Amino acid sequence: PLRSRLEELTGLAVFGDLDAKVLALAEGWLGAAQGHPDFCVITVSTAIAGGIVVDGDLLEGESGYAGHVGHLIVEPAGRRCRCGAQGCLDAEASGQAIEAITGRPPSEPTYEIMQRTGHLVGRAAAMVCNVFDLTLVVVGGTVASGFGATFFHAAQVTLDENARPAYSRGARITPSRLGETGPIIGAGALAWRGVRRASRRNRVQPPNAR
């Protein structure tokens, strides 16, 4: 409804998507995944989300939520998630979850919390790599960037331990290269993709179309 209303008001095509998926477009265009046709982006911030690119195309899914890694189960006996499941990554490692578990904001983490968060994200990253045959995971978001090297080392160790099939072995986790500019660059990438798709649709018409 918002998109159609904006199009009506402006007379222009309007495109929108989830922030983590838009970041995936940005990282593939100008960021840490540049030149890689297959990769995953995970954002670890107030909440956790993600986007997956395969053969250069951002996966959409039936409802547009493909790549939402926040609902991968990383602690089967863990906290109840808002979705109703138990032990989702979002319920265990997001900024909101960290504050609920520790009583401290994620801006004031202990070493143990940074390690635990990294391990959980690495576990989820391994699941994605094993399922989608990926070897690159780009991680961004305020929590991940704030936790820094401790987080990324723990995530990589756990990824190495769990990405064991020959095709995903050697997968690596790397920080987002775009930082705070990622969403803005992603918005541009999203618009460019939308315009190109619209152009292709307009060119491809049935044989009897006029």
mmCIF file with all atom_site columns, C-alpha atoms in Angstrom:
data_model
loop_
_atom_site.group_PDB
_atom_site.id
_atom_site.type_symbol
_atom_site.label_atom_id
_atom_site.label_alt_id
_atom_site.label_comp_id
_atom_site.label_asym_id
_atom_site.label_entity_id
_atom_site.label_seq_id
_atom_site.pdbx_PDB_ins_code
_atom_site.Cartn_x
_atom_site.Cartn_y
_atom_site.Cartn_z
_atom_site.occupancy
_atom_site.B_iso_or_equiv
_atom_site.pdbx_formal_charge
_atom_site.auth_seq_id
_atom_site.auth_comp_id
_atom_site.auth_asym_id
_atom_site.auth_atom_id
_atom_site.pdbx_PDB_model_num
ATOM 1   C CA . PRO A 1 1   ? 0.000  0.000   0.000   1.00 0.00 ? 1   PRO A CA 1
ATOM 2   C CA . LEU A 1 2   ? 2.769  2.478   0.860   1.00 0.00 ? 2   LEU A CA 1
ATOM 3   C CA . ARG A 1 3   ? 4.660  1.737   -2.336  1.00 0.00 ? 3   ARG A CA 1
ATOM 4   C CA . SER A 1 4   ? 1.611  2.184   -4.543  1.00 0.00 ? 4   SER A CA 1
ATOM 5   C CA . ARG A 1 5   ? 0.671  5.374   -2.697  1.00 0.00 ? 5   ARG A CA 1
ATOM 6   C CA . LEU A 1 6   ? 4.147  6.829   -3.203  1.00 0.00 ? 6   LEU A CA 1
ATOM 7   C CA . GLU A 1 7   ? 4.043  5.908   -6.881  1.00 0.00 ? 7   GLU A CA 1
ATOM 8   C CA . GLU A 1 8   ? 0.685  7.621   -7.169  1.00 0.00 ? 8   GLU A CA 1
ATOM 9   C CA . LEU A 1 9   ? 1.949  10.777  -5.472  1.00 0.00 ? 9   LEU A CA 1
ATOM 10  C CA . THR A 1 10  ? 5.266  11.016  -7.323  1.00 0.00 ? 10  THR A CA 1
ATOM 11  C CA . GLY A 1 11  ? 4.478  9.469   -10.673 1.00 0.00 ? 11  GLY A CA 1
ATOM 12  C CA . LEU A 1 12  ? 7.688  7.462   -10.325 1.00 0.00 ? 12  LEU A CA 1
ATOM 13  C CA . ALA A 1 13  ? 8.449  3.782   -9.850  1.00 0.00 ? 13  ALA A CA 1
ATOM 14  C CA . VAL A 1 14  ? 9.100  2.992   -6.169  1.00 0.00 ? 14  VAL A CA 1
ATOM 15  C CA . PHE A 1 15  ? 11.058 -0.025  -4.930  1.00 0.00 ? 15  PHE A CA 1
ATOM 16  C CA . GLY A 1 16  ? 11.454 -1.363  -1.409  1.00 0.00 ? 16  GLY A CA 1
ATOM 17  C CA . ASP A 1 17  ? 12.792 -4.395  0.448   1.00 0.00 ? 17  ASP A CA 1
ATOM 18  C CA . LEU A 1 18  ? 14.067 -5.576  3.831   1.00 0.00 ? 18  LEU A CA 1
ATOM 19  C CA . ASP A 1 19  ? 17.151 -3.770  5.116   1.00 0.00 ? 19  ASP A CA 1
ATOM 20  C CA . ALA A 1 20  ? 19.359 -6.863  5.316   1.00 0.00 ? 20  ALA A CA 1
ATOM 21  C CA . LYS A 1 21  ? 18.469 -7.896  1.771   1.00 0.00 ? 21  LYS A CA 1
ATOM 22  C CA . VAL A 1 22  ? 19.223 -4.394  0.550   1.00 0.00 ? 22  VAL A CA 1
ATOM 23  C CA . LEU A 1 23  ? 22.586 -4.575  2.322   1.00 0.00 ? 23  LEU A CA 1
ATOM 24  C CA . ALA A 1 24  ? 23.268 -7.815  0.449   1.00 0.00 ? 24  ALA A CA 1
ATOM 25  C CA . LEU A 1 25  ? 22.781 -5.950  -2.824  1.00 0.00 ? 25  LEU A CA 1
ATOM 26  C CA . ALA A 1 26  ? 25.147 -3.231  -1.630  1.00 0.00 ? 26  ALA A CA 1
ATOM 27  C CA . GLU A 1 27  ? 27.869 -5.631  -0.483  1.00 0.00 ? 27  GLU A CA 1
ATOM 28  C CA . GLY A 1 28  ? 27.708 -7.473  -3.788  1.00 0.00 ? 28  GLY A CA 1
ATOM 29  C CA . TRP A 1 29  ? 27.889 -4.239  -5.750  1.00 0.00 ? 29  TRP A CA 1
ATOM 30  C CA . LEU A 1 30  ? 30.574 -2.242  -3.945  1.00 0.00 ? 30  LEU A CA 1
ATOM 31  C CA . GLY A 1 31  ? 31.336 -4.047  -0.697  1.00 0.00 ? 31  GLY A CA 1
ATOM 32  C CA . ALA A 1 32  ? 32.988 -7.117  0.768   1.00 0.00 ? 32  ALA A CA 1
ATOM 33  C CA . ALA A 1 33  ? 31.227 -9.503  -1.644  1.00 0.00 ? 33  ALA A CA 1
ATOM 34  C CA . GLN A 1 34  ? 32.124 -7.597  -4.805  1.00 0.00 ? 34  GLN A CA 1
ATOM 35  C CA . GLY A 1 35  ? 32.967 -10.091 -7.537  1.00 0.00 ? 35  GLY A CA 1
ATOM 36  C CA . HIS A 1 36  ? 31.323 -13.001 -5.692  1.00 0.00 ? 36  HIS A CA 1
ATOM 37  C CA . PRO A 1 37  ? 28.131 -14.369 -7.293  1.00 0.00 ? 37  PRO A CA 1
ATOM 38  C CA . ASP A 1 38  ? 27.237 -16.500 -4.253  1.00 0.00 ? 38  ASP A CA 1
ATOM 39  C CA . PHE A 1 39  ? 27.238 -15.226 -0.672  1.00 0.00 ? 39  PHE A CA 1
ATOM 40  C CA . CYS A 1 40  ? 25.178 -14.479 2.409   1.00 0.00 ? 40  CYS A CA 1
ATOM 41  C CA . VAL A 1 41  ? 24.859 -11.260 4.403   1.00 0.00 ? 41  VAL A CA 1
ATOM 42  C CA . ILE A 1 42  ? 23.904 -11.346 8.083   1.00 0.00 ? 42  ILE A CA 1
ATOM 43  C CA . THR A 1 43  ? 23.070 -8.214  10.051  1.00 0.00 ? 43  THR A CA 1
ATOM 44  C CA . VAL A 1 44  ? 23.551 -8.440  13.811  1.00 0.00 ? 44  VAL A CA 1
ATOM 45  C CA . SER A 1 45  ? 21.966 -5.378  15.320  1.00 0.00 ? 45  SER A CA 1
ATOM 46  C CA . THR A 1 46  ? 18.892 -4.721  17.464  1.00 0.00 ? 46  THR A CA 1
ATOM 47  C CA . ALA A 1 47  ? 17.479 -7.712  15.595  1.00 0.00 ? 47  ALA A CA 1
ATOM 48  C CA . ILE A 1 48  ? 19.112 -10.251 13.273  1.00 0.00 ? 48  ILE A CA 1
ATOM 49  C CA . ALA A 1 49  ? 18.263 -10.701 9.614   1.00 0.00 ? 49  ALA A CA 1
ATOM 50  C CA . GLY A 1 50  ? 19.975 -11.622 6.377   1.00 0.00 ? 50  GLY A CA 1
ATOM 51  C CA . GLY A 1 51  ? 20.008 -11.877 2.631   1.00 0.00 ? 51  GLY A CA 1
ATOM 52  C CA . ILE A 1 52  ? 21.298 -14.607 0.320   1.00 0.00 ? 52  ILE A CA 1
ATOM 53  C CA . VAL A 1 53  ? 22.642 -14.136 -3.194  1.00 0.00 ? 53  VAL A CA 1
ATOM 54  C CA . VAL A 1 54  ? 22.954 -17.159 -5.494  1.00 0.00 ? 54  VAL A CA 1
ATOM 55  C CA . ASP A 1 55  ? 24.261 -16.931 -9.064  1.00 0.00 ? 55  ASP A CA 1
ATOM 56  C CA . GLY A 1 56  ? 24.198 -13.156 -8.706  1.00 0.00 ? 56  GLY A CA 1
ATOM 57  C CA . ASP A 1 57  ? 20.490 -13.016 -7.842  1.00 0.00 ? 57  ASP A CA 1
ATOM 58  C CA . LEU A 1 58  ? 19.086 -11.998 -4.474  1.00 0.00 ? 58  LEU A CA 1
ATOM 59  C CA . LEU A 1 59  ? 16.753 -14.735 -3.253  1.00 0.00 ? 59  LEU A CA 1
ATOM 60  C CA . GLU A 1 60  ? 13.215 -13.539 -2.583  1.00 0.00 ? 60  GLU A CA 1
ATOM 61  C CA . GLY A 1 61  ? 11.065 -16.452 -1.421  1.00 0.00 ? 61  GLY A CA 1
ATOM 62  C CA . GLU A 1 62  ? 7.289  -16.671 -1.539  1.00 0.00 ? 62  GLU A CA 1
ATOM 63  C CA . SER A 1 63  ? 6.757  -13.795 0.902   1.00 0.00 ? 63  SER A CA 1
ATOM 64  C CA . GLY A 1 64  ? 9.981  -11.880 0.296   1.00 0.00 ? 64  GLY A CA 1
ATOM 65  C CA . TYR A 1 65  ? 11.670 -13.140 3.468   1.00 0.00 ? 65  TYR A CA 1
ATOM 66  C CA . ALA A 1 66  ? 14.247 -15.498 1.955   1.00 0.00 ? 66  ALA A CA 1
ATOM 67  C CA . GLY A 1 67  ? 17.508 -15.326 3.866   1.00 0.00 ? 67  GLY A CA 1
ATOM 68  C CA . HIS A 1 68  ? 15.950 -14.360 7.201   1.00 0.00 ? 68  HIS A CA 1
ATOM 69  C CA . VAL A 1 69  ? 18.603 -16.187 9.217   1.00 0.00 ? 69  VAL A CA 1
ATOM 70  C CA . GLY A 1 70  ? 17.330 -14.731 12.485  1.00 0.00 ? 70  GLY A CA 1
ATOM 71  C CA . HIS A 1 71  ? 14.966 -17.681 12.755  1.00 0.00 ? 71  HIS A CA 1
ATOM 72  C CA . LEU A 1 72  ? 17.537 -20.435 12.397  1.00 0.00 ? 72  LEU A CA 1
ATOM 73  C CA . ILE A 1 73  ? 17.549 -22.547 15.569  1.00 0.00 ? 73  ILE A CA 1
ATOM 74  C CA . VAL A 1 74  ? 20.975 -22.234 17.188  1.00 0.00 ? 74  VAL A CA 1
ATOM 75  C CA . GLU A 1 75  ? 20.078 -23.187 20.786  1.00 0.00 ? 75  GLU A CA 1
ATOM 76  C CA . PRO A 1 76  ? 17.344 -25.864 20.801  1.00 0.00 ? 76  PRO A CA 1
ATOM 77  C CA . ALA A 1 77  ? 16.787 -25.415 24.548  1.00 0.00 ? 77  ALA A CA 1
ATOM 78  C CA . GLY A 1 78  ? 17.195 -21.647 24.386  1.00 0.00 ? 78  GLY A CA 1
ATOM 79  C CA . ARG A 1 79  ? 14.940 -18.648 24.837  1.00 0.00 ? 79  ARG A CA 1
ATOM 80  C CA . ARG A 1 80  ? 11.488 -18.399 23.342  1.00 0.00 ? 80  ARG A CA 1
ATOM 81  C CA . CYS A 1 81  ? 11.525 -16.283 20.187  1.00 0.00 ? 81  CYS A CA 1
ATOM 82  C CA . ARG A 1 82  ? 8.817  -13.792 19.285  1.00 0.00 ? 82  ARG A CA 1
ATOM 83  C CA . CYS A 1 83  ? 7.957  -16.117 16.377  1.00 0.00 ? 83  CYS A CA 1
ATOM 84  C CA . GLY A 1 84  ? 7.010  -18.816 18.900  1.00 0.00 ? 84  GLY A CA 1
ATOM 85  C CA . ALA A 1 85  ? 9.961  -21.145 18.327  1.00 0.00 ? 85  ALA A CA 1
ATOM 86  C CA . GLN A 1 86  ? 12.677 -21.811 20.875  1.00 0.00 ? 86  GLN A CA 1
ATOM 87  C CA . GLY A 1 87  ? 16.341 -20.941 20.431  1.00 0.00 ? 87  GLY A CA 1
ATOM 88  C CA . CYS A 1 88  ? 16.207 -18.785 17.287  1.00 0.00 ? 88  CYS A CA 1
ATOM 89  C CA . LEU A 1 89  ? 19.359 -16.817 16.523  1.00 0.00 ? 89  LEU A CA 1
ATOM 90  C CA . ASP A 1 90  ? 17.415 -13.579 16.931  1.00 0.00 ? 90  ASP A CA 1
ATOM 91  C CA . ALA A 1 91  ? 16.268 -14.631 20.408  1.00 0.00 ? 91  ALA A CA 1
ATOM 92  C CA . GLU A 1 92  ? 19.813 -15.506 21.480  1.00 0.00 ? 92  GLU A CA 1
ATOM 93  C CA . ALA A 1 93  ? 22.227 -13.099 19.799  1.00 0.00 ? 93  ALA A CA 1
ATOM 94  C CA . SER A 1 94  ? 20.445 -9.895  18.766  1.00 0.00 ? 94  SER A CA 1
ATOM 95  C CA . GLY A 1 95  ? 21.003 -6.646  20.619  1.00 0.00 ? 95  GLY A CA 1
ATOM 96  C CA . GLN A 1 96  ? 17.606 -6.958  22.272  1.00 0.00 ? 96  GLN A CA 1
ATOM 97  C CA . ALA A 1 97  ? 18.331 -10.543 23.307  1.00 0.00 ? 97  ALA A CA 1
ATOM 98  C CA . ILE A 1 98  ? 21.740 -9.668  24.732  1.00 0.00 ? 98  ILE A CA 1
ATOM 99  C CA . GLU A 1 99  ? 20.221 -6.952  26.898  1.00 0.00 ? 99  GLU A CA 1
ATOM 100 C CA . ALA A 1 100 ? 17.433 -9.270  28.050  1.00 0.00 ? 100 ALA A CA 1
ATOM 101 C CA . ILE A 1 101 ? 19.897 -12.052 28.914  1.00 0.00 ? 101 ILE A CA 1
ATOM 102 C CA . THR A 1 102 ? 22.600 -9.956  30.586  1.00 0.00 ? 102 THR A CA 1
ATOM 103 C CA . GLY A 1 103 ? 20.772 -6.893  31.846  1.00 0.00 ? 103 GLY A CA 1
ATOM 104 C CA . ARG A 1 104 ? 23.395 -4.802  30.044  1.00 0.00 ? 104 ARG A CA 1
ATOM 105 C CA . PRO A 1 105 ? 23.103 -2.955  26.728  1.00 0.00 ? 105 PRO A CA 1
ATOM 106 C CA . PRO A 1 106 ? 25.082 -4.510  23.875  1.00 0.00 ? 106 PRO A CA 1
ATOM 107 C CA . SER A 1 107 ? 27.265 -1.401  23.896  1.00 0.00 ? 107 SER A CA 1
ATOM 108 C CA . GLU A 1 108 ? 28.685 -2.642  27.230  1.00 0.00 ? 108 GLU A CA 1
ATOM 109 C CA . PRO A 1 109 ? 29.484 -6.295  26.501  1.00 0.00 ? 109 PRO A CA 1
ATOM 110 C CA . THR A 1 110 ? 31.645 -8.670  28.454  1.00 0.00 ? 110 THR A CA 1
ATOM 111 C CA . TYR A 1 111 ? 34.261 -10.736 26.665  1.00 0.00 ? 111 TYR A CA 1
ATOM 112 C CA . GLU A 1 112 ? 32.104 -13.828 27.206  1.00 0.00 ? 112 GLU A CA 1
ATOM 113 C CA . ILE A 1 113 ? 29.075 -12.215 25.567  1.00 0.00 ? 113 ILE A CA 1
ATOM 114 C CA . MET A 1 114 ? 31.103 -11.149 22.533  1.00 0.00 ? 114 MET A CA 1
ATOM 115 C CA . GLN A 1 115 ? 32.426 -14.689 22.196  1.00 0.00 ? 115 GLN A CA 1
ATOM 116 C CA . ARG A 1 116 ? 29.030 -16.319 22.691  1.00 0.00 ? 116 ARG A CA 1
ATOM 117 C CA . THR A 1 117 ? 27.385 -14.046 20.141  1.00 0.00 ? 117 THR A CA 1
ATOM 118 C CA . GLY A 1 118 ? 30.122 -14.812 17.631  1.00 0.00 ? 118 GLY A CA 1
ATOM 119 C CA . HIS A 1 119 ? 29.784 -18.552 18.176  1.00 0.00 ? 119 HIS A CA 1
ATOM 120 C CA . LEU A 1 120 ? 26.015 -18.435 17.646  1.00 0.00 ? 120 LEU A CA 1
ATOM 121 C CA . VAL A 1 121 ? 26.307 -16.372 14.473  1.00 0.00 ? 121 VAL A CA 1
ATOM 122 C CA . GLY A 1 122 ? 29.029 -18.727 13.224  1.00 0.00 ? 122 GLY A CA 1
ATOM 123 C CA . ARG A 1 123 ? 26.715 -21.670 13.853  1.00 0.00 ? 123 ARG A CA 1
ATOM 124 C CA . ALA A 1 124 ? 23.965 -20.045 11.790  1.00 0.00 ? 124 ALA A CA 1
ATOM 125 C CA . ALA A 1 125 ? 26.445 -19.096 9.070   1.00 0.00 ? 125 ALA A CA 1
ATOM 126 C CA . ALA A 1 126 ? 27.552 -22.719 8.791   1.00 0.00 ? 126 ALA A CA 1
ATOM 127 C CA . MET A 1 127 ? 23.952 -23.846 8.322   1.00 0.00 ? 127 MET A CA 1
ATOM 128 C CA . VAL A 1 128 ? 23.490 -21.372 5.490   1.00 0.00 ? 128 VAL A CA 1
ATOM 129 C CA . CYS A 1 129 ? 26.790 -22.331 3.832   1.00 0.00 ? 129 CYS A CA 1
ATOM 130 C CA . ASN A 1 130 ? 25.976 -26.034 4.072   1.00 0.00 ? 130 ASN A CA 1
ATOM 131 C CA . VAL A 1 131 ? 22.491 -25.608 2.607   1.00 0.00 ? 131 VAL A CA 1
ATOM 132 C CA . PHE A 1 132 ? 23.263 -23.107 -0.158  1.00 0.00 ? 132 PHE A CA 1
ATOM 133 C CA . ASP A 1 133 ? 26.799 -24.183 -1.102  1.00 0.00 ? 133 ASP A CA 1
ATOM 134 C CA . LEU A 1 134 ? 28.367 -20.863 -0.064  1.00 0.00 ? 134 LEU A CA 1
ATOM 135 C CA . THR A 1 135 ? 31.879 -19.953 1.039   1.00 0.00 ? 135 THR A CA 1
ATOM 136 C CA . LEU A 1 136 ? 31.434 -16.271 1.906   1.00 0.00 ? 136 LEU A CA 1
ATOM 137 C CA . VAL A 1 137 ? 29.386 -14.704 4.692   1.00 0.00 ? 137 VAL A CA 1
ATOM 138 C CA . VAL A 1 138 ? 29.456 -10.928 5.163   1.00 0.00 ? 138 VAL A CA 1
ATOM 139 C CA . VAL A 1 139 ? 28.398 -9.752  8.613   1.00 0.00 ? 139 VAL A CA 1
ATOM 140 C CA . GLY A 1 140 ? 27.333 -6.215  9.440   1.00 0.00 ? 140 GLY A CA 1
ATOM 141 C CA . GLY A 1 141 ? 25.190 -4.403  11.972  1.00 0.00 ? 141 GLY A CA 1
ATOM 142 C CA . THR A 1 142 ? 25.921 -2.341  15.052  1.00 0.00 ? 142 THR A CA 1
ATOM 143 C CA . VAL A 1 143 ? 26.367 -5.288  17.415  1.00 0.00 ? 143 VAL A CA 1
ATOM 144 C CA . ALA A 1 144 ? 28.779 -7.168  15.157  1.00 0.00 ? 144 ALA A CA 1
ATOM 145 C CA . SER A 1 145 ? 30.838 -4.093  14.334  1.00 0.00 ? 145 SER A CA 1
ATOM 146 C CA . GLY A 1 146 ? 30.839 -2.994  17.965  1.00 0.00 ? 146 GLY A CA 1
ATOM 147 C CA . PHE A 1 147 ? 32.055 -6.382  19.209  1.00 0.00 ? 147 PHE A CA 1
ATOM 148 C CA . GLY A 1 148 ? 34.828 -6.346  16.623  1.00 0.00 ? 148 GLY A CA 1
ATOM 149 C CA . ALA A 1 149 ? 37.667 -8.855  16.422  1.00 0.00 ? 149 ALA A CA 1
ATOM 150 C CA . THR A 1 150 ? 36.533 -10.984 19.376  1.00 0.00 ? 150 THR A CA 1
ATOM 151 C CA . PHE A 1 151 ? 33.160 -11.548 17.746  1.00 0.00 ? 151 PHE A CA 1
ATOM 152 C CA . PHE A 1 152 ? 34.544 -12.261 14.282  1.00 0.00 ? 152 PHE A CA 1
ATOM 153 C CA . HIS A 1 153 ? 37.205 -14.666 15.538  1.00 0.00 ? 153 HIS A CA 1
ATOM 154 C CA . ALA A 1 154 ? 34.632 -16.669 17.508  1.00 0.00 ? 154 ALA A CA 1
ATOM 155 C CA . ALA A 1 155 ? 32.278 -16.710 14.527  1.00 0.00 ? 155 ALA A CA 1
ATOM 156 C CA . GLN A 1 156 ? 35.008 -17.971 12.201  1.00 0.00 ? 156 GLN A CA 1
ATOM 157 C CA . VAL A 1 157 ? 36.095 -20.702 14.614  1.00 0.00 ? 157 VAL A CA 1
ATOM 158 C CA . THR A 1 158 ? 32.531 -21.997 14.869  1.00 0.00 ? 158 THR A CA 1
ATOM 159 C CA . LEU A 1 159 ? 32.007 -21.745 11.124  1.00 0.00 ? 159 LEU A CA 1
ATOM 160 C CA . ASP A 1 160 ? 35.152 -23.823 10.592  1.00 0.00 ? 160 ASP A CA 1
ATOM 161 C CA . GLU A 1 161 ? 33.898 -26.426 13.065  1.00 0.00 ? 161 GLU A CA 1
ATOM 162 C CA . ASN A 1 162 ? 30.482 -26.781 11.436  1.00 0.00 ? 162 ASN A CA 1
ATOM 163 C CA . ALA A 1 163 ? 31.000 -26.169 7.713   1.00 0.00 ? 163 ALA A CA 1
ATOM 164 C CA . ARG A 1 164 ? 32.428 -29.634 7.136   1.00 0.00 ? 164 ARG A CA 1
ATOM 165 C CA . PRO A 1 165 ? 31.169 -30.763 3.698   1.00 0.00 ? 165 PRO A CA 1
ATOM 166 C CA . ALA A 1 166 ? 33.824 -30.473 1.004   1.00 0.00 ? 166 ALA A CA 1
ATOM 167 C CA . TYR A 1 167 ? 31.870 -27.755 -0.820  1.00 0.00 ? 167 TYR A CA 1
ATOM 168 C CA . SER A 1 168 ? 31.521 -25.430 2.198   1.00 0.00 ? 168 SER A CA 1
ATOM 169 C CA . ARG A 1 169 ? 34.785 -26.239 3.960   1.00 0.00 ? 169 ARG A CA 1
ATOM 170 C CA . GLY A 1 170 ? 36.983 -23.160 4.054   1.00 0.00 ? 170 GLY A CA 1
ATOM 171 C CA . ALA A 1 171 ? 34.025 -20.774 4.139   1.00 0.00 ? 171 ALA A CA 1
ATOM 172 C CA . ARG A 1 172 ? 34.908 -17.449 5.683   1.00 0.00 ? 172 ARG A CA 1
ATOM 173 C CA . ILE A 1 173 ? 33.172 -14.699 7.605   1.00 0.00 ? 173 ILE A CA 1
ATOM 174 C CA . THR A 1 174 ? 34.182 -11.143 6.863   1.00 0.00 ? 174 THR A CA 1
ATOM 175 C CA . PRO A 1 175 ? 32.971 -7.778  8.185   1.00 0.00 ? 175 PRO A CA 1
ATOM 176 C CA . SER A 1 176 ? 30.814 -5.533  6.061   1.00 0.00 ? 176 SER A CA 1
ATOM 177 C CA . ARG A 1 177 ? 33.015 -3.146  4.122   1.00 0.00 ? 177 ARG A CA 1
ATOM 178 C CA . LEU A 1 178 ? 30.391 -0.435  3.745   1.00 0.00 ? 178 LEU A CA 1
ATOM 179 C CA . GLY A 1 179 ? 29.521 0.400   7.348   1.00 0.00 ? 179 GLY A CA 1
ATOM 180 C CA . GLU A 1 180 ? 26.870 3.064   7.787   1.00 0.00 ? 180 GLU A CA 1
ATOM 181 C CA . THR A 1 181 ? 26.793 3.797   4.054   1.00 0.00 ? 181 THR A CA 1
ATOM 182 C CA . GLY A 1 182 ? 25.597 0.260   3.282   1.00 0.00 ? 182 GLY A CA 1
ATOM 183 C CA . PRO A 1 183 ? 21.849 0.955   3.445   1.00 0.00 ? 183 PRO A CA 1
ATOM 184 C CA . ILE A 1 184 ? 22.177 4.047   1.239   1.00 0.00 ? 184 ILE A CA 1
ATOM 185 C CA . ILE A 1 185 ? 24.245 2.203   -1.356  1.00 0.00 ? 185 ILE A CA 1
ATOM 186 C CA . GLY A 1 186 ? 21.807 -0.690  -1.111  1.00 0.00 ? 186 GLY A CA 1
ATOM 187 C CA . ALA A 1 187 ? 18.872 1.616   -1.782  1.00 0.00 ? 187 ALA A CA 1
ATOM 188 C CA . GLY A 1 188 ? 20.590 2.735   -4.970  1.00 0.00 ? 188 GLY A CA 1
ATOM 189 C CA . ALA A 1 189 ? 21.288 -0.871  -5.960  1.00 0.00 ? 189 ALA A CA 1
ATOM 190 C CA . LEU A 1 190 ? 17.666 -1.799  -5.269  1.00 0.00 ? 190 LEU A CA 1
ATOM 191 C CA . ALA A 1 191 ? 16.364 1.018   -7.459  1.00 0.00 ? 191 ALA A CA 1
ATOM 192 C CA . TRP A 1 192 ? 18.783 0.142   -10.265 1.00 0.00 ? 192 TRP A CA 1
ATOM 193 C CA . ARG A 1 193 ? 17.734 -3.514  -10.121 1.00 0.00 ? 193 ARG A CA 1
ATOM 194 C CA . GLY A 1 194 ? 14.068 -2.524  -10.219 1.00 0.00 ? 194 GLY A CA 1
ATOM 195 C CA . VAL A 1 195 ? 14.526 -0.257  -13.224 1.00 0.00 ? 195 VAL A CA 1
ATOM 196 C CA . ARG A 1 196 ? 16.449 -2.945  -15.120 1.00 0.00 ? 196 ARG A CA 1
ATOM 197 C CA . ARG A 1 197 ? 13.782 -5.554  -14.380 1.00 0.00 ? 197 ARG A CA 1
ATOM 198 C CA . ALA A 1 198 ? 11.023 -3.207  -15.501 1.00 0.00 ? 198 ALA A CA 1
ATOM 199 C CA . SER A 1 199 ? 12.936 -2.468  -18.691 1.00 0.00 ? 199 SER A CA 1
ATOM 200 C CA . ARG A 1 200 ? 13.323 -6.176  -19.463 1.00 0.00 ? 200 ARG A CA 1
ATOM 201 C CA . ARG A 1 201 ? 9.620  -6.809  -18.853 1.00 0.00 ? 201 ARG A CA 1
ATOM 202 C CA . ASN A 1 202 ? 8.678  -4.013  -21.214 1.00 0.00 ? 202 ASN A CA 1
ATOM 203 C CA . ARG A 1 203 ? 10.920 -5.404  -23.948 1.00 0.00 ? 203 ARG A CA 1
ATOM 204 C CA . VAL A 1 204 ? 9.694  -8.989  -23.646 1.00 0.00 ? 204 VAL A CA 1
ATOM 205 C CA . GLN A 1 205 ? 6.136  -9.119  -24.993 1.00 0.00 ? 205 GLN A CA 1
ATOM 206 C CA . PRO A 1 206 ? 3.962  -11.905 -26.415 1.00 0.00 ? 206 PRO A CA 1
ATOM 207 C CA . PRO A 1 207 ? 4.329  -12.406 -30.199 1.00 0.00 ? 207 PRO A CA 1
ATOM 208 C CA . ASN A 1 208 ? 0.879  -10.938 -30.881 1.00 0.00 ? 208 ASN A CA 1
ATOM 209 C CA . ALA A 1 209 ? 1.322  -7.939  -28.574 1.00 0.00 ? 209 ALA A CA 1
ATOM 210 C CA . ARG A 1 210 ? 1.286  -4.471  -30.074 1.00 0.00 ? 210 ARG A CA 1
#
